[in-house]
Tab-separated table of C-alpha atoms and ligand atoms in Angstrom:
chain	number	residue	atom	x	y	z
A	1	UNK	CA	0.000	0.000	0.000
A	2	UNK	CA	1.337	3.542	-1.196
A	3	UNK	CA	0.562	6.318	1.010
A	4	UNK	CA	1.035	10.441	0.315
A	5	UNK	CA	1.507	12.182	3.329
A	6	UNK	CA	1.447	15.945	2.928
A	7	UNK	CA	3.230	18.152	5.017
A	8	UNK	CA	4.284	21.859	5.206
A	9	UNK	CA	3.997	23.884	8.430
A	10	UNK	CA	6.479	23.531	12.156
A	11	UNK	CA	3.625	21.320	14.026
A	12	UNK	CA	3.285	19.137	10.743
A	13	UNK	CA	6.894	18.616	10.973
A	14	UNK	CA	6.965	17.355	15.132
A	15	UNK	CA	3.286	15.219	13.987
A	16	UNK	CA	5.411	13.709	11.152
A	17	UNK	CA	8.356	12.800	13.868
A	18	UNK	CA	6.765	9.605	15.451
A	19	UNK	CA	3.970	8.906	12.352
A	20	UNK	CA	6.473	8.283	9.872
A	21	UNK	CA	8.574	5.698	11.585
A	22	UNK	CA	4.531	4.331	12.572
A	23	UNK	CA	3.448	4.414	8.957
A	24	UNK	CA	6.866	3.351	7.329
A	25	UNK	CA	6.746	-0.051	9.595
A	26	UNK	CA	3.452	-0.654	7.200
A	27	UNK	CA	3.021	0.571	4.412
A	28	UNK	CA	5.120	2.491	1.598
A	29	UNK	CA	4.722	6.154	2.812
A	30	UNK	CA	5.926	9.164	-0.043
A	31	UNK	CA	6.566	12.434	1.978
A	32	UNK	CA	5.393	15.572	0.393
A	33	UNK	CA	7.034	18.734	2.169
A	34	UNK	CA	4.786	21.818	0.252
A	35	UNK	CA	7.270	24.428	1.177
A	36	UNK	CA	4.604	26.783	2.974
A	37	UNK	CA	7.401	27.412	5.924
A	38	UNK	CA	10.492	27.375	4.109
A	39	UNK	CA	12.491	29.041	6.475
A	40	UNK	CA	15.727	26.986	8.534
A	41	UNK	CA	14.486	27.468	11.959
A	42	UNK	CA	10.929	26.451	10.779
A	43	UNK	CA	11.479	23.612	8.821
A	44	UNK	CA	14.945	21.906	8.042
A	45	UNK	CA	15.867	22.362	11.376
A	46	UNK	CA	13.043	20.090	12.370
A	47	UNK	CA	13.803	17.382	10.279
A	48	UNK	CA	17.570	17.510	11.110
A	49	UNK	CA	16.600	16.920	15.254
A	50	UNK	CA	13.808	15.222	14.852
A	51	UNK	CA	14.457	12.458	12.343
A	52	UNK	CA	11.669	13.270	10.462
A	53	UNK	CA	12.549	11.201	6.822
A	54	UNK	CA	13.957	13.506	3.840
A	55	UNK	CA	11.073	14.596	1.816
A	56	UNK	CA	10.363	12.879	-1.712
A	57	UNK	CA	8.679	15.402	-3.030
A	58	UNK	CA	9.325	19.400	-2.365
A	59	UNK	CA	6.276	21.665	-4.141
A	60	UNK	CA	8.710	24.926	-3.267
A	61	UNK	CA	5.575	26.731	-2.637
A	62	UNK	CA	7.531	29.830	-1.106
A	63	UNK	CA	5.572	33.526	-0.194
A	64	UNK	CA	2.917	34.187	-0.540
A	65	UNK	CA	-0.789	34.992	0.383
A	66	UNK	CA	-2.527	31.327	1.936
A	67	UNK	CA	-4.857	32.046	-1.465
A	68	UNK	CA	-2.155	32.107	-3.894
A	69	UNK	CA	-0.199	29.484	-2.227
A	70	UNK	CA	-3.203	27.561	-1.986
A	71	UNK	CA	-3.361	27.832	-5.643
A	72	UNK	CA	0.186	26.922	-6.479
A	73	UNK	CA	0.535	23.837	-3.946
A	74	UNK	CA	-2.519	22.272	-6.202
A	75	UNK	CA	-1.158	23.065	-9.520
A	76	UNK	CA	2.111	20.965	-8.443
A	77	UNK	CA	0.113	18.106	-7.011
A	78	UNK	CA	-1.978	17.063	-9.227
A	79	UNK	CA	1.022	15.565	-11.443
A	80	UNK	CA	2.452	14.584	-8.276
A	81	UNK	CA	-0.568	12.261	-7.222
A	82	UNK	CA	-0.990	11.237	-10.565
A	83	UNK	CA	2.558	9.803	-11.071
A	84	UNK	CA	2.311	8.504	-7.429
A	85	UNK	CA	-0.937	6.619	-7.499
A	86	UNK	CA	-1.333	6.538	-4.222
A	87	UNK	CA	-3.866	4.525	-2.390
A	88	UNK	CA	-4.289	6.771	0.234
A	89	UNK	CA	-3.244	10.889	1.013
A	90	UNK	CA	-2.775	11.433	4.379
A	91	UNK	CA	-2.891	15.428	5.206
A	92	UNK	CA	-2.311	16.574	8.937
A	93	UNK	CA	-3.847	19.727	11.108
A	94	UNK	CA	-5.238	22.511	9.839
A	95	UNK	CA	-3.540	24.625	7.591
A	96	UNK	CA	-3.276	25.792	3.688
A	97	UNK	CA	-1.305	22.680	3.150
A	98	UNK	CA	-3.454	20.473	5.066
A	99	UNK	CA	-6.703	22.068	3.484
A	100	UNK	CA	-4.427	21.712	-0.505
A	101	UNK	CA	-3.713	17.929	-0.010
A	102	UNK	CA	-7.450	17.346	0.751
A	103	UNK	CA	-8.766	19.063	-2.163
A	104	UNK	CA	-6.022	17.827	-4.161
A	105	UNK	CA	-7.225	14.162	-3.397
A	106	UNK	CA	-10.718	14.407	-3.401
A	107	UNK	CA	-10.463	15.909	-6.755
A	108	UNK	CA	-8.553	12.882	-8.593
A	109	UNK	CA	-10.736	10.726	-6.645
A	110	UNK	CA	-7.498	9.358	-4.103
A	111	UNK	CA	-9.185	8.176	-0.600
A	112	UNK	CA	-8.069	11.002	2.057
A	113	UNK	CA	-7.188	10.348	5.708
A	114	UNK	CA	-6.820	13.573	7.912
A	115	UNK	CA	-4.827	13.278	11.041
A	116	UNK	CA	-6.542	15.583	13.873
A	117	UNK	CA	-10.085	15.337	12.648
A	118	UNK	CA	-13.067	16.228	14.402
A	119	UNK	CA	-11.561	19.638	16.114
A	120	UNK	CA	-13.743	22.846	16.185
A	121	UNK	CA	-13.351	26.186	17.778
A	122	UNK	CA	-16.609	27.088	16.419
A	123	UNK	CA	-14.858	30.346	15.053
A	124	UNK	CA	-15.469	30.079	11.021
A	125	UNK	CA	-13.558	33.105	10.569
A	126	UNK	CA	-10.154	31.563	11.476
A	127	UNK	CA	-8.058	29.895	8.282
A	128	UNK	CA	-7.687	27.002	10.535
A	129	UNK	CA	-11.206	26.460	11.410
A	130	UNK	CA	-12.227	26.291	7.653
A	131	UNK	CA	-9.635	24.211	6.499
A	132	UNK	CA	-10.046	21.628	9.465
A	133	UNK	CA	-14.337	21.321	8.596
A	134	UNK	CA	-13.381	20.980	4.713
A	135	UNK	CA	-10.565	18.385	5.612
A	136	UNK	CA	-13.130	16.158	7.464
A	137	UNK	CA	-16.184	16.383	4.970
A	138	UNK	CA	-13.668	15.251	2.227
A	139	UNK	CA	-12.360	12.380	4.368
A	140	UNK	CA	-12.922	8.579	4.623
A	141	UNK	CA	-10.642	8.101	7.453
A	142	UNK	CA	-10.855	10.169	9.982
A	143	UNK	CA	-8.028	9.990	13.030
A	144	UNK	CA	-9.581	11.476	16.014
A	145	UNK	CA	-7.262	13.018	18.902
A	146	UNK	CA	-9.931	13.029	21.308
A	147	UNK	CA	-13.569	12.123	22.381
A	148	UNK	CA	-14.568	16.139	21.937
A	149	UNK	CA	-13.308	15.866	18.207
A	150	UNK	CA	-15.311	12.382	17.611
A	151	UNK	CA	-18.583	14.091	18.960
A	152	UNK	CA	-18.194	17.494	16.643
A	153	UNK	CA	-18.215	15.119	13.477
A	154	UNK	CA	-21.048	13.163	14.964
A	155	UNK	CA	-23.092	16.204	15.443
A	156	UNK	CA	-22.215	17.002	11.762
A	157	UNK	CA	-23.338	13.810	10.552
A	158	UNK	CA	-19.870	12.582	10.577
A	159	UNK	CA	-19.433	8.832	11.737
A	160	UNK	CA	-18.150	6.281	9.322
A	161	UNK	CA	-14.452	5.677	9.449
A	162	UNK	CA	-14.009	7.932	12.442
A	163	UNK	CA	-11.345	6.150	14.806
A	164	UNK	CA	-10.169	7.723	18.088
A	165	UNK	CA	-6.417	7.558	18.691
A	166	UNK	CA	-5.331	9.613	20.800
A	167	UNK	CA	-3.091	12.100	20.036
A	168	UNK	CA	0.066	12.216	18.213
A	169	UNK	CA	1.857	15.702	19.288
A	170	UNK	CA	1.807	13.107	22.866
A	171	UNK	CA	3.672	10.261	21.147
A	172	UNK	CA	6.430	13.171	19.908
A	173	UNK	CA	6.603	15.036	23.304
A	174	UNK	CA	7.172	11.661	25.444
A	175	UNK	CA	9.230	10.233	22.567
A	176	UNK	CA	11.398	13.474	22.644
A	177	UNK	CA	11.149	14.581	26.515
A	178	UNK	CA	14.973	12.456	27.524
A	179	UNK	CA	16.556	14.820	24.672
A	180	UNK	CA	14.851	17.652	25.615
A	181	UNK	CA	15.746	17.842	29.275
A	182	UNK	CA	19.168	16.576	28.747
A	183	UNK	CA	19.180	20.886	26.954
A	184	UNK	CA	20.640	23.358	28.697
A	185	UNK	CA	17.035	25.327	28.679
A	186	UNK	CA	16.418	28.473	30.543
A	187	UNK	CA	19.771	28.345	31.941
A	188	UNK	CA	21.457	29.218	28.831
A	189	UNK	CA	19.205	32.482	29.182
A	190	UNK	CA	19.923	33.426	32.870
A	191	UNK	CA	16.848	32.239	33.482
A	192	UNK	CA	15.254	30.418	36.655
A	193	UNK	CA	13.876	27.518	36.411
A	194	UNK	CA	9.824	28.063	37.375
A	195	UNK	CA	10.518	31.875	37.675
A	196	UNK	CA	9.743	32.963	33.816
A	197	UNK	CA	7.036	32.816	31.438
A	198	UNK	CA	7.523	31.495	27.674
A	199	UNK	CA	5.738	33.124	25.217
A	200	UNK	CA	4.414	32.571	21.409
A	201	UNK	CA	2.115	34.084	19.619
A	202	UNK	CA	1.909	34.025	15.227
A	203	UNK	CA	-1.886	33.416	14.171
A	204	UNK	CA	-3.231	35.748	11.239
A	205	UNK	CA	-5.906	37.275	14.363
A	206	UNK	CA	-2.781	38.598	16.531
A	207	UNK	CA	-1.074	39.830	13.720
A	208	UNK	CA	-2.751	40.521	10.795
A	209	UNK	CA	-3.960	44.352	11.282
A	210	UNK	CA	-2.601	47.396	13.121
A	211	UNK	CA	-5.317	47.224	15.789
A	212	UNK	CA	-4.688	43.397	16.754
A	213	UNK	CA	-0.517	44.360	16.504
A	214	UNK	CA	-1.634	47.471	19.076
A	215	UNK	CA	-3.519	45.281	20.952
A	216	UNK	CA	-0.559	42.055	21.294
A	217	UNK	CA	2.103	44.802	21.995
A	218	UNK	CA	-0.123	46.088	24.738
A	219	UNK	CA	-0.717	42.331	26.186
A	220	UNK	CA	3.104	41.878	26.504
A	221	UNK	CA	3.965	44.906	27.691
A	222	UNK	CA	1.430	44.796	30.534
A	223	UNK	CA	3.568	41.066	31.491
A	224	UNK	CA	6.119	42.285	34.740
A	225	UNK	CA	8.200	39.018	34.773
A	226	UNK	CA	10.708	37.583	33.089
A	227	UNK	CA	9.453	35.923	30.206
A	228	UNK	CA	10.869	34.848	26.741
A	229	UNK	CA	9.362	34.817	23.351
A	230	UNK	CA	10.777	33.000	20.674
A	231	UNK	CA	9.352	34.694	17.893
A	232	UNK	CA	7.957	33.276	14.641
A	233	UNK	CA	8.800	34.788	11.746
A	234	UNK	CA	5.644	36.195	10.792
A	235	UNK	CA	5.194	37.755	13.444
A	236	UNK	CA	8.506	39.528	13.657
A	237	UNK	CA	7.720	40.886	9.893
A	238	UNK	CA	4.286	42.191	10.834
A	239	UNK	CA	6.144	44.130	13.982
A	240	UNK	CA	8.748	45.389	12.144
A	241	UNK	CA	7.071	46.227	8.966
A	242	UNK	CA	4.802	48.278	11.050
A	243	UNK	CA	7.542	49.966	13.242
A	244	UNK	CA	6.348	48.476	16.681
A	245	UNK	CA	9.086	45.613	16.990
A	246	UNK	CA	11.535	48.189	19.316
A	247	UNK	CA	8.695	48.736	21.328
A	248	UNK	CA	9.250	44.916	22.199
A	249	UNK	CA	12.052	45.149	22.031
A	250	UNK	CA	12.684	47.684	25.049
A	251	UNK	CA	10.641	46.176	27.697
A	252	UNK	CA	12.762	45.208	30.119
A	253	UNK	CA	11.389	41.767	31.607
A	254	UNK	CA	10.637	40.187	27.717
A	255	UNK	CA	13.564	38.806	25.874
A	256	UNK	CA	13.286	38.122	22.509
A	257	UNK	CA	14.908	35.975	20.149
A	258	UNK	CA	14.464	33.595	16.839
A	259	UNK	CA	12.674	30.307	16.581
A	260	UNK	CA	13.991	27.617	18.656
A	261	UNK	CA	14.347	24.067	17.715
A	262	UNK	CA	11.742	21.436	19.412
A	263	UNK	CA	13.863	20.379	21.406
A	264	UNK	CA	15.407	23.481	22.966
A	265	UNK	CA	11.538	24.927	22.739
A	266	UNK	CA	10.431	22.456	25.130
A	267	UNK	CA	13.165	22.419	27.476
A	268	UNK	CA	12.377	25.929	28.081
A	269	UNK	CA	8.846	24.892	28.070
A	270	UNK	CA	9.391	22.198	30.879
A	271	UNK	CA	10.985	24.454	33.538
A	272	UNK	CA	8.546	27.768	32.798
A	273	UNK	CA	5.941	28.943	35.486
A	274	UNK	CA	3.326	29.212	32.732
A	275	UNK	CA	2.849	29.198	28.829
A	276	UNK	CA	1.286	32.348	27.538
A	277	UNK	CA	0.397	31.507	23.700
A	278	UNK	CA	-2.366	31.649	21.120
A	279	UNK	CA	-0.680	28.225	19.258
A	280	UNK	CA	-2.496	25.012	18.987
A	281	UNK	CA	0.005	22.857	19.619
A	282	UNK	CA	1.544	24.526	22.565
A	283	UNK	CA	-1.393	24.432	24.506
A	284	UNK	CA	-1.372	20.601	24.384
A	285	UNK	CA	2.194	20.605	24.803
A	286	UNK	CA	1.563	22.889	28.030
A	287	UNK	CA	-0.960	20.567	29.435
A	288	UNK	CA	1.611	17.339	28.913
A	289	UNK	CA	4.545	18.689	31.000
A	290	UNK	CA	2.080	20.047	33.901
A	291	UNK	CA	2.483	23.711	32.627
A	292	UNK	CA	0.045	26.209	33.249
A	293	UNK	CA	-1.432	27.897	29.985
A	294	UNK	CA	-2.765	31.135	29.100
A	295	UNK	CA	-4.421	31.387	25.870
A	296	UNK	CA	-4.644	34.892	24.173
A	297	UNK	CA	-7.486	33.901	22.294
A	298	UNK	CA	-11.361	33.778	22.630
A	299	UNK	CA	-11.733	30.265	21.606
A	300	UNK	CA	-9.875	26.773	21.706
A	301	UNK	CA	-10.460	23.357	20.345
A	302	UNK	CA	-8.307	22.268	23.155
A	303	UNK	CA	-11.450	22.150	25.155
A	304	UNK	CA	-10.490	19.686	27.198
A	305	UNK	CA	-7.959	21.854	28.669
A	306	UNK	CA	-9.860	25.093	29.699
A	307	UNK	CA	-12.835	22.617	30.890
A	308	UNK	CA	-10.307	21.439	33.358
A	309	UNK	CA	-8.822	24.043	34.673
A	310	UNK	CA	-5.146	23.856	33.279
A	311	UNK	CA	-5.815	26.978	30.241
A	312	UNK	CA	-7.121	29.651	30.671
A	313	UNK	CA	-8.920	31.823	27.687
A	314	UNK	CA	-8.230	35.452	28.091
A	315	UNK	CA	-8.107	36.956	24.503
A	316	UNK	CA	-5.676	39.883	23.672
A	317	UNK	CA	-6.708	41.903	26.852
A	318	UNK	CA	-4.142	42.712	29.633
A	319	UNK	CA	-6.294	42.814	32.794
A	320	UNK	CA	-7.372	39.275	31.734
A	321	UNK	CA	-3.709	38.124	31.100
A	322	UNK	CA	-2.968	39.468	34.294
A	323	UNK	CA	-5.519	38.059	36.311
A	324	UNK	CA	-4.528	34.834	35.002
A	325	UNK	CA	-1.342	34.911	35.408
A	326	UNK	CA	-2.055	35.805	39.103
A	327	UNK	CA	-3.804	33.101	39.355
A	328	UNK	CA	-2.716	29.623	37.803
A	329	UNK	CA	-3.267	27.096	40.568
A	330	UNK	CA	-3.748	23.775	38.276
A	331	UNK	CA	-5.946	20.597	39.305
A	332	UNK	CA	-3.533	17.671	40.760
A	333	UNK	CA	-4.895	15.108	38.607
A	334	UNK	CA	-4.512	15.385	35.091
A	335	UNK	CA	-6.798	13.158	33.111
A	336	UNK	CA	-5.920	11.196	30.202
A	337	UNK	CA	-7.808	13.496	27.262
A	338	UNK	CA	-4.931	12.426	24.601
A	339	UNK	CA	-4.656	9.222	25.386
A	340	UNK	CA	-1.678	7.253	26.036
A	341	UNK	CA	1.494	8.294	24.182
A	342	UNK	CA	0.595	5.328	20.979
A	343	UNK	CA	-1.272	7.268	19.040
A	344	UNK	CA	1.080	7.100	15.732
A	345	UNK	CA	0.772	3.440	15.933
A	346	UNK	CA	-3.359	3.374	15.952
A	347	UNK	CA	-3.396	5.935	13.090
A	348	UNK	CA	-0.574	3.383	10.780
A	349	UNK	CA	-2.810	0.452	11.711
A	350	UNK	CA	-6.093	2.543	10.671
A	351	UNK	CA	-4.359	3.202	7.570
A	352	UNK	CA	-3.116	-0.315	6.471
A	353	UNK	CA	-6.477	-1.478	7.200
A	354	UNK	CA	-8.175	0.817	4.961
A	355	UNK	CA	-6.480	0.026	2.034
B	1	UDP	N1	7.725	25.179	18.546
B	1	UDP	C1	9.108	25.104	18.405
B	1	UDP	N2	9.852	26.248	18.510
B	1	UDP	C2	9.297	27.465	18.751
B	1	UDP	C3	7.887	27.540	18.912
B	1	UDP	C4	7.134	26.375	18.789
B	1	UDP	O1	9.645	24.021	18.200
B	1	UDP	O2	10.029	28.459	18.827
B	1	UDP	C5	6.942	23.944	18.381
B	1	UDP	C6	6.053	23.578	19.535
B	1	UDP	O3	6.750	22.794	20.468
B	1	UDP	C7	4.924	22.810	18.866
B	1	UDP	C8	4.847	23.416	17.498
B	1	UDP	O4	6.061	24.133	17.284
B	1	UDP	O5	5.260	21.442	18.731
B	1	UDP	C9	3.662	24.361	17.446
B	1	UDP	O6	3.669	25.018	16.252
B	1	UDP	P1	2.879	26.367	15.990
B	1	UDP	O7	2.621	27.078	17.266
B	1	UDP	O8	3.632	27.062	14.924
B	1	UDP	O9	1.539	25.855	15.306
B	1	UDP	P2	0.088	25.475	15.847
B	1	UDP	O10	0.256	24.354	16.810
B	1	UDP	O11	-0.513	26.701	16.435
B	1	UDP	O12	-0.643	25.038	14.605
C-alpha cells in the first residue's frame, strides 16, 4: 500500500516525527514537504533533530498569500498524485497545506485520511477552522485526537471511518522529553527555572492588522516578569514592517529571540511557570509537561484543557492576562484526554487497514 503524506507547516513537521517511523513499519509512505514554511528554523531544522525522513517530493511553494499558495501547492500536485498513485493521502492539522492535499485528493478521486479530525473552535472566521471542517467532509478516514473531536463530526453527521487515537503531538513530546531535558534550557538564558514565562504568539488574528498588533504589543507589555518569546517569523515581519518591533524590544522583563528548535523549545517549556500563547500545539504541549497555559485567544479546540482548569482563555486583553497569570493554581490530577502516548501506531494500523 502507497501512502502520500502531505506536510508543510512547524507542528506538521513534530506530527510527522513519530507517524512516519509508525506508517513506514506498514506501508510504503511518499513524503510531500509543500514548502509553505520554508524558512531553517521552521522547517529543516526540524527534520535535522527530529528524524523526520527527507522529503520525496518538495512543491517549493515559497511567499505568498494562503490564497495564492493555496493555488500553487494544487497546480504541483496534481502531477504529483498522478505519477504517485497513491492509495491513500494522508494530510495533517489545519492549515493551507493540510486544506491543498485534501482538495487535491478528493479531486482525482485518491481516498483522504486527515490526522486531527473532528476539532472545532466554532470560530469560522479563522483559516484554521475552515480548512479543518473541509478536511473532514472530504475524508474517509478520519483519526480522532480526542472524544470532543469524535462528537463534533457526529453532530455534523460525521461517523463512518471515524477512529479515536489519541493524540500524536503526545507520542512526539514523550518520545522526545529524555533529549529535551538533557538541553541546557532556561539556563542558557539566565533564566530560573519556574521563575519565567515562555511566550508565542503568530496566528493571522494577533497579527494581521494594526489594531490586533496594538492590541498584542499592549498584552506583553502589561507582562512584569521575566518571560521569553521565541518569535515566529511572521510575526517579527508584521512588527517590524509596522515599526512596533523596538517597542518589544525595550521592555525590560521580555527577551526576545528567533525560533527555537523542538527540542530546545520544550526544554524551556518544561521548567517555565506558565505558557502564555495563542498556538495550537503549545497548549497541548503545556498541558503534557504540567504547565500552566494562558491562551490569548477567545476560543480553543483544546477544550479539554480550559474545561479542566489547566488553560485559561483570556483573549488579547491585559487585565485578563494578568488576572490569570495571578492566578494559575492547576488541578492535581490530570486526566488522560490524549490518550496514552501510541497514538502514531493506531493511526498506521487505521491506515493499512483501509487500504
Ligand atoms: N515550537 C518550536 N519552537 C518554537 C515555537 C514552537 O519548536 O520556537 C513547536 C512547539 O513545540 C509545537 C509546534 O512548534 O510542537 C507548534 O507550532 P505552531 O505554534 O507554529 O503551530 P500550531 O500548533 O498553532 O498550529
Amino acid at each position: 500500500m502507497k501512502v502520500v503524506s502531505v506536510v508543510g507547516n512547524r507542528p506538521q513537521f513534530v506530527k510527522a516525527a513519530p507517524l512516519s517511523r509508525a506508517l513506514r513499519a506498514r506501508v510504503d509512505e511518499v513524503l510531500v514537504h509543500s514548502g509553505q514554511h520554508y524558512d531553517p528554523e521552521l522547517a529543516d531544522l526540524f527534520f535535522d533533530e527530529l528524524g523526520v525522513p527527507r522529503p520525496d517530493h518538495a512543491l517549493e511553494v515559497g511567499h505568498g498569500t494562503p490564497v495564492t499558495q493555496l493555488a500553487v501547492m494544487l497546480q504541483r500536485l496534481e502531477p504529483l498524485l498522478a505519477a504517485e498513485r497513491p492509495d491513500m493521502v494522508l494530510v495533517y492539522g489545519d492549515t493551507t497545506t493540510t486544506l491543498a492535499g485534501a482538495l487535491a485528493a478528493a479531486k482525482l478521486g485518491v481516498p483522504l485520511g486527515h490526522v486531527e479530525a473532528g476539532l472545532r473552535s466554532f470560530d469560522r472566521s479563522m483559516p484554521e477552522e475552515q480548512n479543518r471542517v473541509v478536511a473532514d467532509h472530504l475524508s474517509s478516514l478520519l483519526l480522532c485526537p480526542t472524544d470532543t473531536a469524535v462528537e463534533n463530526l457526529a453532530r455534523e453527521g460525521v461517523v463512518a471511518g471515524v477512529h479515536q487515537v489519541g493524540d500524536v503531538m503526545l507520542d512526539a513530546s514523550r518520545m522526545f522529553a529524555p533529549a529535551a531535558a538533557a538541553r541546557p534550557g532556561p539556563a542558557a538564558l539566565g533564566l530560573e527555572p519556574g521563575r519565567y514565562l515562555l511566550v508565542t504568539v503568530h496566528r493571522a488574528a494577533a497579527t494581521d492588522t494594526e489594531a490586533a498588533l496594538d492590541a498584542l504589543v499592549e498584552v506583553l507589555r502589561a507582562i512584569d516578569e521575566p518571560a521569553v518569546f521565541p518569535v515566529h517569523p511572521r510575526t517579527r515581519h508584521r512588527l517590524e514592517a509596522t515599526g512596533r518591533w523596538d517597542a518589544l524590544a525595550g521592555h525590560p522583563t521580555l527577551r526576545l529571540s528567533p525560533p527555537v528548535g523542538y527540542l530546545d523549545f520544550t526544554a524551556l517549556l518544561m521548567s517555565a511557570r506558565a505558557v502564555v500563547t495563542d498556538s495550537g500545539g503549545v497548549q497541548k504541549e503545556a498541558y503534557f509537561h504540567g504547565v500552566p497555559c494562558v491562551t490569548l485567544r477567545d476560543t480553543t479546540e483544546w477544550v479539554e484543557t480550559v474545561e479542566g482548569g489547566f488553560n485559561h482563555l483570556t483573549g488579547m486583553d491585559p487585565a485578563r492576562v494578568r488576572a490569570a497569570l495571578a492566578d494559575l493554581a492547576m488541578p492535581a490530577e490530570r486526566p488522560p484526554y490524549y490518550g496514552d502516548g501510541r497514538a502514531a501506531e493506531r493511526i498506521a494500523a487505521a491506515v493499512a487497514a483501509a487500504a
